Short mmCIF file of C-alpha atoms in Angstrom, two decimals:
data_model
loop_
_atom_site.label_atom_id
_atom_site.label_comp_id
_atom_site.label_asym_id
_atom_site.label_seq_id
_atom_site.Cartn_x
_atom_site.Cartn_y
_atom_site.Cartn_z
CA MET H 26 -37.07 0.04 -5.80
CA ASN H 27 -39.83 -1.92 -4.06
CA ARG H 28 -40.26 -4.20 -7.09
CA LEU H 29 -36.55 -4.82 -7.36
CA LEU H 30 -36.21 -5.69 -3.67
CA THR H 31 -39.33 -7.85 -3.83
CA LEU H 32 -37.73 -9.82 -6.65
CA LEU H 33 -34.43 -10.08 -4.77
CA PHE H 34 -35.85 -11.15 -1.40
CA GLY H 35 -38.90 -13.01 -2.70
CA ARG H 36 -41.21 -11.22 -0.27
CA LEU H 37 -42.39 -7.78 0.67
CA PRO H 38 -39.22 -5.68 1.41
CA ILE H 39 -40.21 -4.85 4.97
CA GLY H 40 -36.70 -3.68 5.87
CA TRP H 41 -36.54 -1.21 2.98
CA LEU H 42 -40.04 0.10 3.75
CA GLN H 43 -39.04 0.70 7.36
CA LEU H 44 -35.82 2.48 6.37
CA SER H 45 -37.42 4.61 3.66
CA HIS H 46 -40.30 5.57 5.94
CA SER H 47 -37.97 8.07 7.61
CA ARG H 48 -35.89 9.53 4.77
CA GLY H 49 -33.91 11.82 7.06
CA ARG H 50 -32.78 8.89 9.20
CA LEU H 51 -32.00 6.86 6.09
CA LEU H 52 -29.84 9.63 4.64
CA ALA H 53 -28.03 10.05 7.95
CA ALA H 54 -27.39 6.30 8.15
CA VAL H 55 -26.13 6.12 4.56
CA ALA H 56 -23.87 9.13 5.19
CA GLY H 57 -22.51 7.46 8.32
CA VAL H 58 -21.73 4.19 6.54
CA GLY H 59 -20.28 6.15 3.61
CA PHE H 60 -18.03 8.10 5.97
CA ALA H 61 -16.84 4.88 7.61
CA ASN H 62 -16.10 3.47 4.14
CA LEU H 63 -14.24 6.64 3.23
CA LEU H 64 -12.18 6.43 6.41
CA VAL H 65 -11.23 2.80 5.74
CA PHE H 66 -10.49 3.48 2.05
CA MET H 67 -8.19 6.38 2.90
CA GLN H 68 -6.29 4.44 5.54
CA LEU H 69 -5.93 1.43 3.23
CA GLY H 70 -4.94 3.73 0.36
CA ILE H 71 -2.15 5.33 2.37
CA MET H 72 -1.06 1.92 3.66
CA GLY H 73 -1.00 0.70 0.07
CA ALA H 74 1.10 3.71 -0.92
CA LEU H 75 3.45 2.93 1.94
CA ASN H 76 3.81 -0.67 0.79
CA ASN H 77 4.13 0.26 -2.89
CA SER H 78 6.74 2.94 -2.25
CA THR H 79 8.65 0.51 -0.01
CA VAL H 80 9.06 -2.06 -2.76
CA ALA H 81 9.23 0.42 -5.68
CA PRO H 82 13.07 0.53 -5.64
CA TYR H 83 13.09 -3.20 -6.41
CA GLY H 84 11.71 -2.17 -9.78
CA LEU H 85 15.11 -0.67 -10.61
CA LEU H 86 16.91 -3.96 -10.11
CA ASN H 87 17.13 -7.28 -11.89
CA ALA H 88 18.65 -9.86 -9.57
CA ASP H 89 17.71 -13.18 -8.00
CA ILE H 90 19.35 -13.00 -4.56
CA ILE H 91 20.32 -10.15 -2.29
CA LEU H 92 22.91 -10.18 0.49
CA SER H 93 22.33 -7.59 3.20
CA SER H 94 23.46 -6.66 6.67
CA GLN H 95 21.45 -7.95 9.63
CA GLU H 96 21.55 -4.39 10.97
CA GLY H 97 19.33 -3.15 8.13
CA ASN H 98 15.55 -3.15 8.06
CA THR H 99 14.63 -2.67 4.41
CA LEU H 100 16.33 -2.25 1.04
CA THR H 101 16.67 1.51 1.52
CA ASP H 102 17.14 1.45 5.31
CA SER H 103 20.13 -0.83 5.41
CA GLY H 104 23.52 -1.29 6.98
CA HIS H 105 26.76 -2.10 5.21
CA ILE H 106 28.34 -5.43 4.36
CA PRO H 107 31.92 -6.21 3.31
CA ARG H 108 32.45 -6.24 -0.45
CA ALA H 109 34.49 -9.41 0.11
CA ARG H 110 31.19 -11.30 0.49
CA MET H 111 30.60 -10.68 -3.23
CA PHE H 112 33.75 -12.56 -4.21
CA GLN H 113 32.97 -15.34 -1.72
CA ALA H 114 29.46 -15.68 -3.15
CA LEU H 115 30.86 -15.96 -6.70
CA GLY H 116 32.62 -19.14 -5.56
CA VAL H 117 29.33 -20.84 -4.68
CA ALA H 118 27.87 -23.21 -7.27
CA GLY H 119 24.89 -21.72 -9.07
CA VAL H 120 25.94 -18.07 -8.70
CA ALA H 121 26.58 -16.59 -12.14
CA GLU H 122 27.19 -12.90 -11.51
CA ALA H 123 27.41 -10.46 -8.62
CA THR H 124 27.58 -6.73 -8.13
CA ALA H 125 27.56 -4.23 -5.27
CA LEU H 126 24.68 -1.84 -4.66
CA TYR H 127 25.16 1.50 -2.89
CA ILE H 128 22.20 3.51 -1.55
CA GLY H 129 22.11 6.99 -0.03
CA ASN H 130 19.82 9.99 0.33
CA LEU H 131 21.06 13.09 -1.49
CA PRO H 132 19.52 16.57 -1.03
CA PHE H 133 18.94 18.57 -4.19
CA THR H 134 18.32 22.34 -4.01
CA LEU H 135 16.04 23.70 -6.73
CA GLU H 136 16.31 27.13 -8.34
CA ASP H 137 13.54 28.52 -6.11
CA GLY H 138 15.60 27.58 -3.03
CA SER H 139 13.48 24.61 -2.02
CA THR H 140 15.17 21.29 -1.40
CA VAL H 141 14.09 17.82 -2.47
CA SER H 142 15.65 14.59 -1.27
CA LEU H 143 16.64 11.99 -3.82
CA LEU H 144 17.09 8.35 -2.93
CA SER H 145 20.27 7.62 -4.86
CA PHE H 146 21.38 4.22 -6.15
CA GLY H 147 24.91 3.47 -7.25
CA LEU H 148 25.43 0.49 -9.58
CA ASP H 149 28.33 -0.86 -11.58
CA VAL H 150 27.26 0.34 -15.03
CA THR H 151 29.53 -2.20 -16.72
CA LYS H 152 26.97 -4.78 -15.54
CA PRO H 153 23.73 -3.36 -16.97
CA GLN H 154 22.06 -6.75 -16.65
CA PHE H 155 21.51 -5.95 -12.95
CA ALA H 156 19.28 -3.04 -13.90
CA SER H 157 15.62 -3.57 -14.76
CA LEU H 158 14.80 -4.06 -18.43
CA PRO H 159 13.70 -0.45 -19.19
CA LEU H 160 17.03 0.84 -17.83
CA VAL H 161 19.40 -1.66 -19.42
CA ASP H 162 19.98 0.38 -22.57
CA THR H 163 20.37 3.74 -20.89
CA ILE H 164 22.31 2.86 -17.73
CA GLN H 165 25.54 2.41 -19.68
CA ARG H 166 25.45 6.13 -20.53
CA LEU H 167 26.07 6.74 -16.82
CA SER H 168 29.68 5.64 -17.26
CA LEU H 169 30.42 9.30 -17.99
CA GLU H 170 31.72 11.00 -14.84
CA ASN H 171 29.10 12.56 -12.55
CA THR H 172 26.13 11.79 -14.77
CA VAL H 173 22.85 10.65 -13.27
CA MET H 174 19.37 9.62 -14.27
CA LEU H 175 16.58 11.52 -12.50
CA ASP H 176 13.17 10.26 -11.49
CA LYS H 177 10.61 12.23 -13.49
CA GLY H 178 8.07 11.60 -10.74
CA THR H 179 10.20 13.50 -8.20
CA ARG H 180 7.95 15.48 -5.88
CA GLY H 181 8.49 19.24 -6.23
CA MET H 182 10.57 19.02 -9.40
CA PRO H 183 9.44 21.68 -11.96
CA GLU H 184 7.69 20.17 -14.96
CA THR H 185 9.84 22.26 -17.29
CA VAL H 186 12.93 20.48 -15.98
CA ILE H 187 11.39 17.05 -16.50
CA ASP H 188 10.12 18.01 -19.96
CA GLN H 189 13.60 19.20 -20.87
CA LEU H 190 15.16 15.90 -19.79
CA VAL H 191 12.51 13.81 -21.50
CA ALA H 192 13.14 15.75 -24.71
CA GLY H 193 16.81 14.74 -24.55
CA GLY H 194 18.18 17.80 -22.77
CA ARG H 195 20.53 17.90 -19.80
CA LEU H 196 20.36 19.46 -16.37
CA SER H 197 23.44 20.36 -14.33
CA PHE H 198 23.10 20.84 -10.61
CA GLU H 199 25.33 21.04 -7.57
CA THR H 200 25.01 19.14 -4.35
CA GLY H 201 27.51 18.30 -1.67
CA GLY H 202 30.21 20.32 -3.42
CA ASN H 203 29.93 18.27 -6.62
CA THR H 204 28.39 19.15 -9.97
CA PHE H 205 26.24 16.45 -11.50
CA THR H 206 24.52 16.28 -14.86
CA ALA H 207 21.17 14.60 -15.35
CA ILE H 208 21.12 13.02 -18.80
CA GLY H 209 17.86 11.11 -18.68
CA THR H 210 14.84 10.11 -16.67
CA MET H 211 13.21 7.08 -15.16
CA ASP H 212 9.69 6.77 -13.82
CA MET H 213 9.47 5.71 -10.17
CA GLY H 214 7.85 8.46 -8.07
CA GLY H 215 8.30 9.74 -4.55
CA GLY H 216 7.66 7.86 -1.36
CA PHE H 217 7.74 8.29 2.40
CA LEU H 218 11.54 8.31 2.64
CA ALA H 219 12.41 10.64 -0.23
CA ASP H 220 10.85 12.91 -2.84
CA GLY H 221 12.19 10.89 -5.73
CA MET H 222 14.97 8.60 -6.89
CA MET H 223 18.19 8.94 -8.81
CA ILE H 224 20.46 6.31 -10.29
CA MET H 225 24.17 6.72 -11.06
CA SER H 226 27.33 4.68 -11.45
CA ASP H 227 29.02 3.36 -8.33
CA GLN H 228 31.99 5.68 -9.00
CA THR H 229 29.74 8.74 -9.19
CA PHE H 230 27.98 7.57 -6.03
CA LEU H 231 31.26 7.41 -4.12
CA ARG H 232 32.07 10.97 -5.23
CA ALA H 233 28.61 12.14 -4.15
CA PHE H 234 29.01 10.42 -0.77
CA PRO H 235 32.72 10.87 0.09
CA SER H 236 32.25 9.30 3.52
CA ARG H 237 31.26 6.01 1.93
CA ALA H 238 33.85 3.36 1.07
CA SER H 239 33.76 1.13 -1.98
CA GLY H 240 34.49 -1.85 0.25
CA ALA H 241 31.26 -1.45 2.23
CA PRO H 242 28.21 -1.41 -0.08
CA ASN H 243 24.66 -1.61 1.24
CA HIS H 244 23.83 -4.84 -0.56
CA ILE H 245 25.32 -7.46 -2.84
CA LEU H 246 23.12 -8.51 -5.76
CA LEU H 247 23.46 -11.98 -7.26
CA ARG H 248 22.15 -13.54 -10.44
CA THR H 249 21.97 -17.31 -10.65
CA VAL H 250 22.82 -19.62 -13.50
CA ASP H 251 19.86 -20.16 -15.81
CA GLY H 252 17.83 -23.22 -14.86
CA VAL H 253 19.23 -23.49 -11.34
CA SER H 254 16.82 -23.30 -8.40
CA ILE H 255 17.20 -19.95 -6.65
CA ASP H 256 16.17 -21.48 -3.32
CA ALA H 257 18.86 -24.15 -3.69
CA VAL H 258 21.50 -21.47 -4.33
CA VAL H 259 20.29 -19.53 -1.29
CA ALA H 260 20.71 -22.67 0.82
CA ARG H 261 24.24 -23.17 -0.51
CA LEU H 262 25.12 -19.54 0.20
CA ARG H 263 23.88 -19.85 3.78
CA GLY H 264 26.13 -22.86 4.23
CA ALA H 265 29.16 -21.34 2.54
CA LEU H 266 29.26 -17.72 3.73
CA PRO H 267 30.27 -16.79 7.28
CA GLU H 268 27.39 -16.61 9.74
CA GLY H 269 26.77 -13.47 11.72
CA ASN H 270 25.93 -10.06 10.35
CA LEU H 271 24.66 -11.32 7.01
CA ARG H 272 21.13 -11.83 5.66
CA ILE H 273 20.67 -13.92 2.50
CA GLN H 274 17.30 -13.68 0.78
CA THR H 275 15.74 -14.03 -2.60
CA MET H 276 14.59 -10.72 -4.03
CA LEU H 277 10.94 -11.73 -3.57
CA GLU H 278 11.55 -12.63 0.08
CA SER H 279 13.35 -9.37 0.65
CA ALA H 280 10.50 -7.30 -0.81
CA ALA H 281 7.92 -9.22 1.25
CA ASN H 282 9.95 -8.77 4.44
CA ASP H 283 10.33 -5.05 3.72
CA GLN H 284 6.55 -4.70 3.40
CA ALA H 285 5.97 -6.66 6.60
CA TYR H 286 8.49 -4.52 8.48
CA MET H 287 6.95 -1.24 7.29
CA SER H 288 3.39 -2.44 8.05
CA THR H 289 3.95 -4.00 11.46
CA LYS H 290 7.03 -2.42 13.03
CA ARG H 291 7.27 1.12 11.75
CA PRO H 292 5.00 3.69 13.47
CA THR H 293 3.50 4.79 10.16
CA GLY H 294 2.25 1.31 9.31
CA ILE H 295 0.84 0.77 12.80
CA ILE H 296 -0.92 4.16 12.77
CA PHE H 297 -2.60 3.50 9.43
CA GLY H 298 -3.57 -0.01 10.55
CA PHE H 299 -5.14 1.49 13.66
CA GLY H 300 -6.99 3.94 11.40
CA VAL H 301 -8.52 1.04 9.49
CA PHE H 302 -9.66 -0.50 12.78
CA MET H 303 -11.21 2.82 13.85
CA GLY H 304 -13.04 3.10 10.53
CA ILE H 305 -14.55 -0.36 10.98
CA LEU H 306 -15.49 0.46 14.57
CA VAL H 307 -17.17 3.72 13.53
CA GLY H 308 -19.15 1.88 10.86
CA LEU H 309 -20.23 -0.82 13.32
CA VAL H 310 -21.42 1.75 15.87
CA ILE H 311 -23.31 3.83 13.31
CA VAL H 312 -25.12 0.89 11.74
CA TYR H 313 -25.86 -0.65 15.14
CA GLN H 314 -27.38 2.62 16.36
CA VAL H 315 -29.55 2.92 13.26
CA LEU H 316 -30.75 -0.67 13.34
CA SER H 317 -31.28 -0.88 17.10
CA THR H 318 -33.30 2.34 16.98
CA ASP H 319 -35.31 0.94 14.12
CA VAL H 320 -35.98 -2.28 16.04
CA ALA H 321 -37.05 -0.27 19.11
CA ASP H 322 -39.37 1.91 17.00
CA HIS H 323 -41.10 -1.11 15.52
CA LEU H 324 -41.35 -3.35 18.57
CA ARG H 325 -45.13 -3.47 18.40
CA GLU H 326 -45.09 -4.57 14.76
CA TYR H 327 -42.47 -7.21 15.53
CA ALA H 328 -44.55 -8.37 18.51
CA THR H 329 -47.53 -8.78 16.24
CA PHE H 330 -45.51 -10.89 13.85
CA LYS H 331 -44.19 -12.93 16.74
CA ALA H 332 -47.70 -13.52 18.08
CA MET H 333 -48.68 -14.70 14.58
CA GLY H 334 -45.99 -17.36 14.81
CA TYR H 335 -43.07 -15.84 12.93
CA GLY H 336 -39.74 -16.97 14.35
CA GLN H 337 -36.35 -15.36 14.94
CA PRO H 338 -35.08 -16.12 11.41
CA PHE H 339 -37.87 -13.95 10.02
CA PHE H 340 -36.80 -10.98 12.16
CA LEU H 341 -33.15 -11.58 11.35
CA GLY H 342 -34.11 -11.55 7.67
CA ILE H 343 -35.71 -8.12 8.01
CA VAL H 344 -32.79 -6.60 9.93
CA PHE H 345 -30.23 -8.19 7.60
CA GLU H 346 -32.20 -6.73 4.70
CA GLU H 347 -31.81 -3.30 6.25
CA ALA H 348 -28.13 -3.96 6.94
CA ILE H 349 -27.47 -4.98 3.33
CA ILE H 350 -29.31 -1.93 1.99
CA LEU H 351 -27.29 0.37 4.26
CA ALA H 352 -24.06 -1.39 3.28
CA VAL H 353 -24.71 -1.02 -0.47
CA PHE H 354 -26.05 2.52 -0.29
CA GLY H 355 -23.21 3.62 2.00
CA PHE H 356 -20.47 1.92 0.01
CA ILE H 357 -21.25 3.69 -3.27
CA PRO H 358 -20.67 7.30 -2.10
CA GLY H 359 -17.73 6.21 0.06
CA PHE H 360 -16.13 4.54 -2.96
CA MET H 361 -16.77 7.47 -5.31
CA VAL H 362 -15.44 10.10 -2.93
CA SER H 363 -12.38 7.92 -2.23
CA LEU H 364 -11.57 7.80 -5.95
CA GLY H 365 -11.52 11.60 -6.05
CA LEU H 366 -9.44 11.90 -2.89
CA TYR H 367 -6.98 9.26 -4.15
CA ALA H 368 -6.47 11.27 -7.34
CA GLY H 369 -6.03 14.50 -5.37
CA LEU H 370 -3.59 12.92 -2.92
CA ASN H 371 -1.57 11.41 -5.76
CA SER H 372 -1.44 14.76 -7.56
CA VAL H 373 -0.41 16.77 -4.50
CA THR H 374 2.04 14.38 -2.82
CA GLY H 375 3.20 12.14 -5.66
CA LEU H 376 2.54 9.10 -3.48
CA PRO H 377 1.43 5.99 -5.40
CA VAL H 378 -2.13 6.07 -4.06
CA ALA H 379 -4.48 4.19 -6.37
CA MET H 380 -7.70 2.24 -6.04
CA GLU H 381 -7.18 -1.48 -6.49
CA ALA H 382 -10.01 -3.82 -7.43
CA GLY H 383 -9.11 -6.21 -4.61
CA ARG H 384 -9.24 -3.39 -2.07
CA ALA H 385 -12.67 -2.23 -3.28
CA VAL H 386 -14.05 -5.79 -3.07
CA LEU H 387 -12.49 -6.31 0.37
CA VAL H 388 -13.99 -3.09 1.73
CA PHE H 389 -17.42 -3.91 0.27
CA LEU H 390 -17.40 -7.41 1.78
CA GLY H 391 -16.17 -5.94 5.07
CA THR H 392 -18.99 -3.40 5.00
CA LEU H 393 -21.54 -6.17 4.40
CA ALA H 394 -20.07 -8.21 7.25
CA ALA H 395 -19.96 -5.24 9.64
CA CYS H 396 -23.53 -4.23 8.84
CA SER H 397 -24.75 -7.82 9.21
CA LEU H 398 -22.97 -8.13 12.57
CA SER H 399 -24.55 -4.89 13.73
CA GLY H 400 -27.94 -6.17 12.59
CA ALA H 401 -27.51 -9.47 14.45
CA ILE H 402 -26.62 -7.60 17.65
CA ALA H 403 -29.58 -5.26 17.20
CA THR H 404 -32.05 -8.17 17.15
CA ARG H 405 -30.88 -9.69 20.45
CA LYS H 406 -33.69 -7.93 22.30
CA LEU H 407 -36.27 -9.72 20.18
CA ALA H 408 -34.79 -13.20 20.59
CA ASN H 409 -36.17 -14.01 24.05
CA ALA H 410 -38.97 -11.47 24.23
CA ASP H 411 -42.56 -12.52 24.92
CA PRO H 412 -45.12 -10.92 22.60
CA ALA H 413 -47.19 -9.90 25.62
CA ASP H 414 -44.24 -7.96 27.03
CA LEU H 415 -43.74 -6.04 23.83
CA PHE H 416 -47.14 -4.29 23.91
#
């Protein structure tokens, strides 16, 4: 280790020698930084799951523009808009096709008496082009009355049921006084709003939700003419359709706005964001305590160096060396434990919690920055000190 650090720093690794001199303190410091990393990773992981599950329903759809009510917040937490807007939009140049989208949350009681909630989507199955590519071929089968396609990632759903559907079997179940038959599966997974998803025809949806009216869907989906600018069509729609309770967005804009809403306005997003801040703060405090104690313990040695003519950059180099070592040594266990906890959380809850390369790099760079900042603060006492005062 000494040789490696000597090669890296081009001098005797004084910082490492000071840290390794007290192995108990070094282990405690590494554990503290690792815990702070773990805390940040978990908060970011859950925030990522929140964002991913928020935009996951967009993966069911294949459209360019979405018309929504101003009263809604996200794709799945939306108000209703008049179906007449669909016909008005079809009269705007550049709009090729349109369809209505209905969304509701349907409870599903399992054989063991437990209940799962299914985020249900109703689409006009005579327009399969509005479904995502993997669903285009199968969605037309939903034209049969009261047939649905179940999410095989539904939280709490017995594996035997999913295996049966995947093998081509059927599953009949009752909910809301209606009997439905699942004739296939899709792969989406549960989220924070529901345990899973289900897709059906708009006619089946209206039977499942008798209080809903066909003239008031949640959204209107539009596809533009090939080669026409989507932004230009959006601008035309905003000029042509009545102003007021209507939001016109591209699908990409809508997904981005949904993520922003869930991260900054919903309590869950704010809580997890605060958790990230607390993790960083804990890491800063731990590293600062370790480094400031180390500086205090070696004041005489630093004073000797200062009397010999070494300047502040030399001392900063030593403390930064310690900070970098703590950052690297603390990041590795924090990262490894986070991978295991991500897998466990995904298995137990079905939430899309996964380690992303960008997140790992961001946390590592953040750890380096936090440790370096702590090191810079810890050396303040040395900056204006007189060597004679240090003895």
